[in-house]
Coordinates of C-alpha atoms in Angstrom, one line a residue:
Chain N
M1 CA 50.9 -6.3 20.6
L2 CA 47.7 -4.4 21.1
I3 CA 48.1 -2.9 17.8
T4 CA 48.6 -6.3 16.1
A5 CA 45.6 -7.9 18.0
L6 CA 43.2 -5.1 16.8
F7 CA 44.8 -5.5 13.3
C8 CA 44.1 -9.3 13.2
Y9 CA 40.6 -8.7 14.6
I10 CA 39.6 -6.1 12.0
I11 CA 41.0 -8.6 9.3
A12 CA 39.3 -11.5 10.8
G13 CA 35.9 -9.4 10.9
K14 CA 36.5 -8.4 7.2
V15 CA 36.9 -11.9 5.9
L16 CA 34.0 -13.3 8.0
S17 CA 31.7 -10.5 6.6
G18 CA 33.0 -11.3 3.1
Y19 CA 32.4 -14.9 3.4
R20 CA 28.9 -14.3 4.8
E21 CA 28.1 -11.9 1.9
A22 CA 29.4 -14.4 -0.6
R23 CA 27.5 -17.3 0.9
K24 CA 24.4 -15.4 0.8
N25 CA 25.0 -14.4 -2.7
K26 CA 25.3 -18.0 -3.9
L27 CA 22.2 -18.8 -1.8
Y28 CA 20.4 -16.2 -3.7
Q29 CA 21.6 -17.3 -7.1
N30 CA 20.9 -20.7 -6.4
L31 CA 17.2 -20.1 -5.2
E32 CA 16.5 -18.1 -8.1
D33 CA 17.8 -20.6 -10.6
A34 CA 15.8 -23.1 -8.7
F35 CA 12.7 -21.4 -8.1
L36 CA 12.6 -20.1 -12.0
V37 CA 12.9 -23.7 -13.1
M38 CA 10.0 -24.6 -10.9
M39 CA 7.9 -21.8 -12.1
V40 CA 8.7 -21.7 -15.7
E41 CA 9.6 -25.4 -16.6
N42 CA 7.4 -26.8 -14.0
D43 CA 10.4 -28.7 -12.0
P44 CA 10.1 -28.4 -8.5
A45 CA 13.0 -31.0 -7.9
P46 CA 15.8 -28.6 -7.9
I47 CA 14.2 -26.1 -5.5
K48 CA 13.0 -28.9 -3.1
K49 CA 17.0 -29.9 -2.9
I50 CA 18.0 -26.4 -2.0
L51 CA 15.2 -26.1 0.6
D52 CA 16.2 -29.3 2.1
S53 CA 19.8 -28.1 2.5
I54 CA 19.0 -24.8 4.2
R55 CA 19.7 -24.7 7.8
S56 CA 18.4 -22.0 10.5
R57 CA 21.6 -20.0 10.0
D58 CA 20.4 -19.1 6.4
L59 CA 16.7 -18.7 7.3
E60 CA 17.0 -15.0 7.3
S61 CA 18.6 -14.8 3.9
F62 CA 16.1 -17.2 2.5
I63 CA 13.1 -15.1 3.8
E64 CA 14.5 -12.0 2.5
F65 CA 14.9 -13.5 -0.9
V66 CA 11.8 -15.4 -1.1
S67 CA 9.5 -12.1 0.2
V68 CA 10.4 -10.8 -3.2
Y69 CA 8.3 -13.5 -4.8
L70 CA 5.7 -13.6 -2.4
T71 CA 4.9 -10.0 -2.2
N72 CA 4.9 -9.7 -6.0
L73 CA 3.2 -12.7 -7.5
K74 CA -0.2 -14.2 -7.3
G75 CA -1.8 -17.1 -9.0
D76 CA -0.3 -20.6 -9.8
D77 CA 3.1 -19.1 -9.3
F78 CA 2.5 -17.9 -5.7
D79 CA 0.7 -21.3 -5.0
K80 CA 3.7 -23.4 -6.3
I81 CA 6.0 -21.3 -4.0
V82 CA 4.1 -21.5 -0.6
D83 CA 3.5 -25.1 -1.5
V84 CA 7.0 -25.9 -1.8
I85 CA 8.0 -24.3 1.4
Y86 CA 5.2 -25.6 3.4
R87 CA 6.1 -29.1 2.3
S88 CA 9.8 -28.6 3.4
H89 CA 11.3 -28.6 6.9
L90 CA 11.5 -24.8 6.4
F91 CA 7.9 -23.9 7.5
K92 CA 8.6 -25.7 10.8
Y93 CA 11.7 -23.5 11.2
L94 CA 9.6 -20.4 10.5
C95 CA 7.1 -21.3 13.1
D96 CA 9.6 -22.3 15.7
S97 CA 11.5 -19.0 15.0
T98 CA 8.6 -16.9 16.2
V99 CA 9.8 -17.4 19.9
S100 CA 13.6 -17.4 19.0
S101 CA 15.5 -15.2 21.3
D102 CA 17.0 -13.2 17.8
I103 CA 14.7 -10.6 17.5
D104 CA 15.5 -10.0 14.0
L105 CA 14.9 -13.8 13.2
K106 CA 11.8 -13.5 15.0
L107 CA 10.6 -10.5 13.1
Y108 CA 11.5 -11.9 9.8
S109 CA 9.8 -15.2 10.5
I110 CA 6.6 -13.6 11.5
Y111 CA 6.6 -11.5 8.4
C112 CA 7.2 -14.6 6.3
L113 CA 4.3 -16.5 7.7
G114 CA 2.1 -13.7 6.9
L115 CA 3.4 -13.7 3.4
I116 CA 2.9 -17.5 3.1
K117 CA -0.9 -17.0 4.3
K118 CA -1.3 -20.8 5.5
P119 CA -3.6 -21.3 8.5
A120 CA -1.2 -23.8 10.0
G121 CA 1.0 -20.7 10.9
I122 CA -2.0 -18.9 12.7
D123 CA -1.3 -20.5 16.4
N124 CA 2.2 -19.2 16.3
L125 CA 1.3 -15.8 15.0
L126 CA -1.3 -15.5 17.8
A127 CA 1.1 -16.6 20.4
A128 CA 3.4 -13.7 19.1
L129 CA 0.6 -11.2 20.2
D130 CA 1.7 -11.6 24.0
D131 CA 5.2 -10.9 23.3
P132 CA 6.7 -8.4 25.4
N133 CA 8.0 -6.5 22.4
I134 CA 5.6 -4.1 20.6
F135 CA 7.4 -4.5 17.2
V136 CA 6.8 -8.4 17.4
R137 CA 3.3 -7.7 18.5
M138 CA 2.5 -5.4 15.5
A139 CA 4.2 -7.7 13.2
A140 CA 2.2 -10.5 14.1
V141 CA -0.9 -8.6 13.9
A142 CA 0.1 -7.4 10.5
S143 CA 1.0 -11.1 9.8
I144 CA -2.6 -12.6 11.1
A145 CA -4.3 -9.8 8.9
Q146 CA -2.4 -11.0 5.8
T147 CA -3.5 -14.5 6.2
G148 CA -7.0 -13.1 5.9
C149 CA -7.9 -15.4 8.8
L150 CA -11.2 -13.9 10.1
E151 CA -11.7 -16.2 13.0
A152 CA -8.6 -14.6 14.4
L153 CA -10.2 -10.9 14.1
E154 CA -11.4 -10.9 17.8
R155 CA -8.0 -11.7 19.3
V156 CA -6.4 -9.3 17.1
L157 CA -8.9 -6.5 17.9
E158 CA -8.4 -7.3 21.8
S159 CA -4.6 -7.3 21.5
L160 CA -4.9 -3.6 19.5
S161 CA -7.1 -2.4 22.2
K162 CA -4.5 -2.5 24.9
E163 CA -1.8 -0.9 22.7
K164 CA -1.0 2.7 23.9
L165 CA 1.6 3.7 21.7
V166 CA 0.3 2.8 18.1
T167 CA -1.1 5.8 16.0
S168 CA -4.6 5.5 14.5
Y169 CA -2.9 5.4 11.0
K170 CA -1.0 2.1 11.9
L171 CA -4.1 0.7 13.5
S172 CA -6.2 1.5 10.1
E173 CA -3.4 -0.3 8.2
M174 CA -3.2 -3.3 10.4
L175 CA -6.9 -3.8 9.9
W176 CA -6.8 -3.0 6.1
F177 CA -4.4 -6.0 5.7
F178 CA -7.5 -8.2 6.4
G179 CA -9.1 -6.8 3.1
E180 CA -12.9 -6.0 2.5
E181 CA -13.9 -9.3 4.1
I182 CA -13.4 -7.5 7.4
C183 CA -16.4 -5.3 7.2
P184 CA -19.1 -7.7 8.4
P185 CA -17.3 -8.6 11.7
L186 CA -16.1 -5.0 12.3
L187 CA -19.7 -3.9 12.1
A188 CA -20.7 -6.7 14.5
E189 CA -18.2 -5.4 16.9
L190 CA -19.7 -1.8 16.6
K191 CA -23.1 -3.1 17.2
K192 CA -21.8 -4.7 20.2
R193 CA -20.4 -1.5 22.0
D194 CA -19.1 -3.8 24.7
E195 CA -16.7 -1.3 25.9
K196 CA -13.8 -3.8 25.6
I197 CA -13.1 -3.3 22.0
I198 CA -15.4 -0.4 20.9
K199 CA -15.4 2.6 23.3
I200 CA -17.4 5.6 22.0
D201 CA -17.1 7.4 25.2
E202 CA -13.3 7.5 25.1
E203 CA -11.1 9.2 22.6
D204 CA -10.4 5.6 21.3
L205 CA -8.1 5.3 18.2
L206 CA -9.1 1.7 17.8
T207 CA -12.8 2.3 17.8
A208 CA -12.0 5.5 15.3
A209 CA -10.0 3.0 13.1
V210 CA -12.8 0.7 13.0
I211 CA -15.4 3.1 11.9
D212 CA -12.5 4.6 9.2
M213 CA -12.0 1.1 7.9
L214 CA -15.9 0.7 7.2
G215 CA -16.0 4.0 5.6
H216 CA -12.8 2.9 3.5
Y217 CA -14.4 0.2 2.2
K218 CA -17.8 2.3 2.2
Y219 CA -19.8 -0.6 3.7
F220 CA -23.3 1.0 3.4
E221 CA -24.6 -1.7 5.7
A222 CA -22.9 0.1 8.7
A223 CA -23.7 3.7 7.9
E224 CA -27.0 3.4 10.1
E225 CA -24.9 2.3 13.2
I226 CA -22.1 4.8 12.3
H227 CA -24.8 7.5 12.2
S228 CA -26.2 6.6 15.7
I229 CA -22.9 6.5 17.2
L230 CA -22.4 10.1 15.7
K231 CA -25.3 11.2 17.2
E232 CA -24.5 9.7 20.5
T233 CA -20.7 10.4 21.3
R234 CA -18.9 13.6 22.4
R235 CA -15.6 12.3 21.6
N236 CA -14.0 14.4 18.6
T237 CA -11.7 11.4 17.6
I238 CA -14.8 9.2 16.9
I239 CA -16.8 12.1 15.6
K240 CA -14.3 12.8 13.2
S241 CA -14.3 9.0 12.1
C242 CA -18.3 8.9 11.7
V243 CA -18.3 12.1 9.6
D244 CA -15.6 10.8 7.5
S245 CA -17.2 7.4 6.9
L246 CA -20.5 8.8 6.5
G247 CA -19.1 11.5 4.0
K248 CA -17.5 8.4 2.0
M249 CA -20.7 6.4 2.1
V250 CA -22.6 9.5 0.8
Y251 CA -25.3 8.7 3.5
S252 CA -27.5 11.6 3.1
D253 CA -29.8 10.5 6.0
A254 CA -26.9 11.7 8.0
A255 CA -26.5 15.2 6.3
D256 CA -27.9 17.4 9.1
D257 CA -25.7 15.6 11.7
I258 CA -22.8 16.2 9.3
I259 CA -23.6 19.7 8.6
R260 CA -23.8 20.6 12.2
N261 CA -20.1 19.5 12.7
L262 CA -18.9 22.5 10.0
D263 CA -19.4 24.4 13.4
S264 CA -17.3 21.9 15.5
P265 CA -14.7 23.4 18.0
D266 CA -12.3 20.8 16.9
S267 CA -10.5 21.9 13.6
E268 CA -10.1 18.3 12.5
V269 CA -13.5 17.5 12.6
R270 CA -14.5 20.7 10.6
V271 CA -12.0 19.6 7.8
S272 CA -14.0 16.1 7.9
A273 CA -17.4 17.7 7.8
V274 CA -16.1 20.2 4.8
K275 CA -15.1 16.7 2.9
A276 CA -18.1 15.1 3.8
V277 CA -20.4 17.9 2.7
L278 CA -18.7 17.8 -0.7
E279 CA -19.2 14.0 -0.9
L280 CA -22.7 14.5 -0.4
R281 CA -22.9 17.3 -3.0
A282 CA -24.8 19.7 -0.4
D283 CA -24.9 22.7 -2.6
D284 CA -26.8 24.5 -0.1
Q285 CA -23.9 24.7 2.1
T286 CA -22.0 27.1 -0.3
G287 CA -22.8 29.9 2.0
K288 CA -21.2 28.2 5.0
L289 CA -18.2 27.1 3.0
K290 CA -17.6 30.5 1.8
Q291 CA -17.6 31.7 5.6
M292 CA -15.1 28.8 6.3
L293 CA -12.6 30.4 4.0
N294 CA -11.8 32.6 6.8
D295 CA -11.3 29.8 9.5
L296 CA -8.6 30.3 11.8
D297 CA -7.2 27.1 10.8
W298 CA -5.3 26.7 7.5
N299 CA -6.4 22.9 6.7
V300 CA -10.2 24.0 7.2
R301 CA -9.8 27.1 4.8
Y302 CA -7.7 25.1 2.3
N303 CA -10.6 22.3 2.0
A304 CA -13.5 24.6 1.9
A305 CA -11.8 26.2 -0.9
L306 CA -11.4 23.1 -2.5
A307 CA -14.7 21.9 -2.0
L308 CA -16.0 25.0 -3.4
H309 CA -13.9 24.7 -6.5
E310 CA -15.3 21.0 -6.8
M311 CA -18.7 22.6 -6.6
N312 CA -17.9 24.8 -9.5
F313 CA -18.1 27.9 -7.5
D314 CA -17.6 30.9 -9.1
F315 CA -14.3 32.1 -7.4
P316 CA -13.3 34.8 -9.8
S317 CA -16.6 36.7 -9.5
Y318 CA -16.6 36.2 -5.6
M319 CA -12.9 37.5 -5.5
F320 CA -13.9 40.8 -7.0
S321 CA -17.4 41.1 -5.3
P322 CA -18.2 43.7 -2.4
E323 CA -17.6 41.0 0.1
L324 CA -13.9 40.6 -0.8
A325 CA -13.2 43.8 -2.3
G326 CA -9.9 45.4 -0.9
Q327 CA -9.3 42.4 1.1
E328 CA -6.2 40.9 -1.2
L329 CA -4.5 40.2 2.3
S330 CA -7.5 38.4 4.0
R331 CA -7.4 34.6 4.7
A332 CA -10.2 33.8 2.2
F333 CA -8.8 35.7 -0.5
R334 CA -5.1 34.1 -0.3
T335 CA -6.6 30.5 0.1
I336 CA -8.6 31.0 -3.1
V337 CA -5.5 32.2 -4.8
H338 CA -3.5 29.3 -3.5
V339 CA -6.2 26.7 -4.4
L340 CA -6.8 28.2 -7.8
T341 CA -2.9 28.4 -8.6
E342 CA -2.7 24.6 -7.4
K343 CA -5.6 23.7 -9.9
S344 CA -4.1 25.6 -12.8
A345 CA -0.8 24.1 -12.2
A346 CA -2.0 20.4 -12.0
M347 CA -4.1 20.9 -15.1
Q348 CA -0.8 22.3 -17.0
E349 CA 1.1 19.4 -15.8
N350 CA -1.3 16.9 -17.1
N351 CA -1.7 18.5 -20.4
Chain P
M1 CA 9.2 -11.0 -37.1
S2 CA 10.0 -11.6 -33.6
K3 CA 8.5 -8.9 -31.1
K4 CA 11.0 -6.8 -28.8
V5 CA 9.9 -6.1 -25.2
F6 CA 11.8 -4.0 -22.9
V7 CA 11.3 -4.9 -18.9
C8 CA 11.8 -2.0 -16.5
E9 CA 11.8 -3.3 -13.1
D10 CA 14.2 -3.0 -10.2
E11 CA 13.8 -6.3 -8.4
S12 CA 16.0 -8.7 -10.6
A13 CA 14.2 -11.8 -9.6
I14 CA 10.8 -10.5 -10.8
A15 CA 12.4 -9.1 -13.9
K16 CA 14.1 -12.6 -14.8
L17 CA 10.8 -14.5 -13.9
I18 CA 9.0 -12.2 -16.4
K19 CA 11.7 -12.5 -19.1
L20 CA 11.5 -16.4 -18.8
R21 CA 7.8 -16.5 -18.7
L22 CA 7.6 -14.3 -22.0
G23 CA 10.1 -16.7 -23.6
A24 CA 8.2 -19.7 -22.9
D25 CA 5.3 -17.9 -24.5
G26 CA 7.5 -17.5 -27.7
I27 CA 8.4 -13.8 -26.8
K28 CA 12.3 -14.2 -26.8
D29 CA 13.6 -10.7 -27.5
V30 CA 13.4 -9.4 -23.9
T31 CA 15.8 -6.9 -22.5
I32 CA 15.6 -5.9 -18.8
F33 CA 16.6 -2.6 -17.3
D34 CA 16.7 -1.9 -13.6
N35 CA 16.3 1.9 -13.7
G36 CA 14.5 4.6 -16.0
E37 CA 17.5 6.5 -16.8
K38 CA 19.0 3.2 -18.4
L39 CA 16.0 2.6 -20.3
L40 CA 15.5 6.1 -21.5
A41 CA 19.2 6.3 -22.7
H42 CA 18.7 3.0 -24.5
F43 CA 15.6 4.6 -26.2
N44 CA 17.9 6.9 -28.3
T45 CA 19.5 3.6 -30.0
E46 CA 16.7 1.3 -30.0
L47 CA 12.8 0.9 -29.8
P48 CA 10.7 -1.9 -28.4
D49 CA 7.4 -3.1 -29.7
L50 CA 6.3 -3.1 -26.1
L51 CA 7.6 -1.9 -22.8
L52 CA 6.7 -3.2 -19.4
L53 CA 7.4 -0.5 -16.9
D54 CA 7.1 -0.6 -13.2
V55 CA 6.1 2.6 -11.3
M56 CA 8.1 2.2 -8.6
I57 CA 11.6 2.1 -9.9
P58 CA 14.7 3.9 -8.5
G59 CA 15.7 7.5 -9.9
V60 CA 13.2 8.7 -12.6
D61 CA 10.1 7.0 -11.6
G62 CA 7.7 5.0 -14.1
I63 CA 5.2 7.8 -14.5
T64 CA 7.8 10.3 -15.6
V65 CA 9.5 8.0 -17.8
L66 CA 5.9 7.3 -19.4
K67 CA 5.3 11.0 -19.8
T68 CA 8.9 11.3 -21.5
I69 CA 8.0 8.3 -23.9
K70 CA 4.5 9.4 -24.8
G71 CA 5.6 13.3 -24.9
D72 CA 8.3 12.3 -27.6
E73 CA 7.0 11.8 -31.3
R74 CA 9.6 9.3 -31.9
T75 CA 8.9 7.1 -29.2
R76 CA 5.2 7.9 -28.7
G77 CA 4.4 4.7 -30.8
V78 CA 5.9 2.3 -28.3
K79 CA 3.2 0.2 -26.3
V80 CA 3.6 0.6 -22.8
V81 CA 2.1 -1.6 -20.1
M82 CA 2.3 -0.3 -16.6
L83 CA 3.1 -2.5 -13.5
T84 CA 1.7 -0.8 -10.5
A85 CA 0.4 -1.7 -6.9
L86 CA -3.3 -2.3 -6.6
S87 CA -3.7 0.1 -3.7
K88 CA -2.5 3.2 -6.0
E89 CA -5.6 3.6 -7.8
A90 CA -4.7 7.3 -8.6
D91 CA -1.4 5.9 -10.3
I92 CA -3.5 3.6 -12.6
V93 CA -6.0 6.5 -13.8
K94 CA -3.1 8.8 -14.4
C95 CA -0.8 6.2 -16.4
L96 CA -4.1 5.6 -18.7
D97 CA -4.6 9.1 -18.9
M98 CA -1.0 9.6 -19.9
G99 CA -1.2 7.3 -22.7
A100 CA -0.5 3.7 -21.1
D101 CA -2.0 0.8 -23.3
D102 CA -2.8 -1.3 -20.1
Y103 CA -1.8 -2.1 -16.7
I104 CA -1.1 -4.8 -14.4
T105 CA -1.4 -4.6 -10.4
K106 CA 1.0 -6.1 -8.3
P107 CA 0.9 -8.9 -7.0
F108 CA 0.3 -10.2 -10.5
S109 CA 0.1 -13.6 -12.1
P110 CA 3.3 -14.0 -14.3
A111 CA 0.9 -16.3 -16.6
E112 CA -1.6 -13.5 -17.2
L113 CA 0.9 -11.0 -17.6
A114 CA 2.5 -12.8 -20.5
S115 CA -1.0 -13.3 -22.0
R116 CA -2.0 -9.8 -21.8
V117 CA 1.3 -8.6 -23.4
K118 CA 0.9 -11.1 -26.2
K119 CA -2.6 -9.7 -26.8
I120 CA -1.2 -6.1 -27.1
L121 CA 1.4 -7.2 -29.4
R122 CA -0.8 -9.1 -31.5

């Protein structure tokens, strides 16, 4: 009896899953045909008809399908797709689903609202910033950023400042979604230093991410402010971001403060300082970089060697100089060999 | 004589859109491939006038495919337009260095893509 029940249960599960798969494939095919007619033949009637027939149980499949278009296209076709969704009942479904009890549907909807980039969805996305689930909150931040709505930036930064489990990489990625236009408001935040969002006296990842972002976009207008933070802060996380960003901006006024950090006790700061020295083309630091080939940290040695290589330092002569004679097993010698091998392999591959 | 175009793109909805858009612009002979291996295998029997090649394809990636095509005397003459993500600047430089004729960054406008393809085929 039990075995028969189990058998029936498995068969029913298989039939149901097959039915769902077939239903999804049919929906995909219908959507594809109708969207293509709209985009290529300029006839929106078939897609409007299909969108009108989609009910909430098919919303996830619909989002999965349409996100391929929304992430790959721009221009007229993108606008047409967004417009036809916005005018259908599906846009309201998406907004309503940001508070669904089904976590997958909630995440999908938030993701899709970000791709659609309509300001009308912002209030729902802002509300999702208060969700108890961190994945939902992060999805909401990413989607708000994708809409490019800078009016929501302050609220987003406030929300991110409370997150304790988010890595600095993730924070930068979230801000990056806003695009280059984020720089002036980020500089304004930096200038405020209100200790609510920008905290230069703590190892604060959000502050570091804000500075990283300004450096990423080489927003030179922020260089003076970042330089003043570099002089003020004692926190290595912030120092590292300042040095990185000032290097990317090639801000030579900060050269002395950047060079000072070649002697930082923090190896990550030393790596950033080496990279910045290279950006600044501070050739007078060749001697210091040579010393750093013996640094205890492998990454510092490696970046020092890369910097010297970029500065056309004569490695072969140095390797056979009295300074390195008989030291083939030294850290400096091995690092140089590693970098020269890597560079010559890359050259061979490119040829 | 009509021009032959190969499109190597793993997102079938996007590949079909490109095919139809090119067709609407008079380029009717378009063949779609969803991975690099199939494309390279087909190169043994038939060569296109132009290849639209996505960098991110399953299996052999677009850059390796480009290198293979441009490294073989028989296939070197095929014009190649790369489809690549906007954020991958290094990929763009690499592709152009390796002999790609042009590149289009994703997200892209299908109308602009068709016009660039037509221009290269002219």
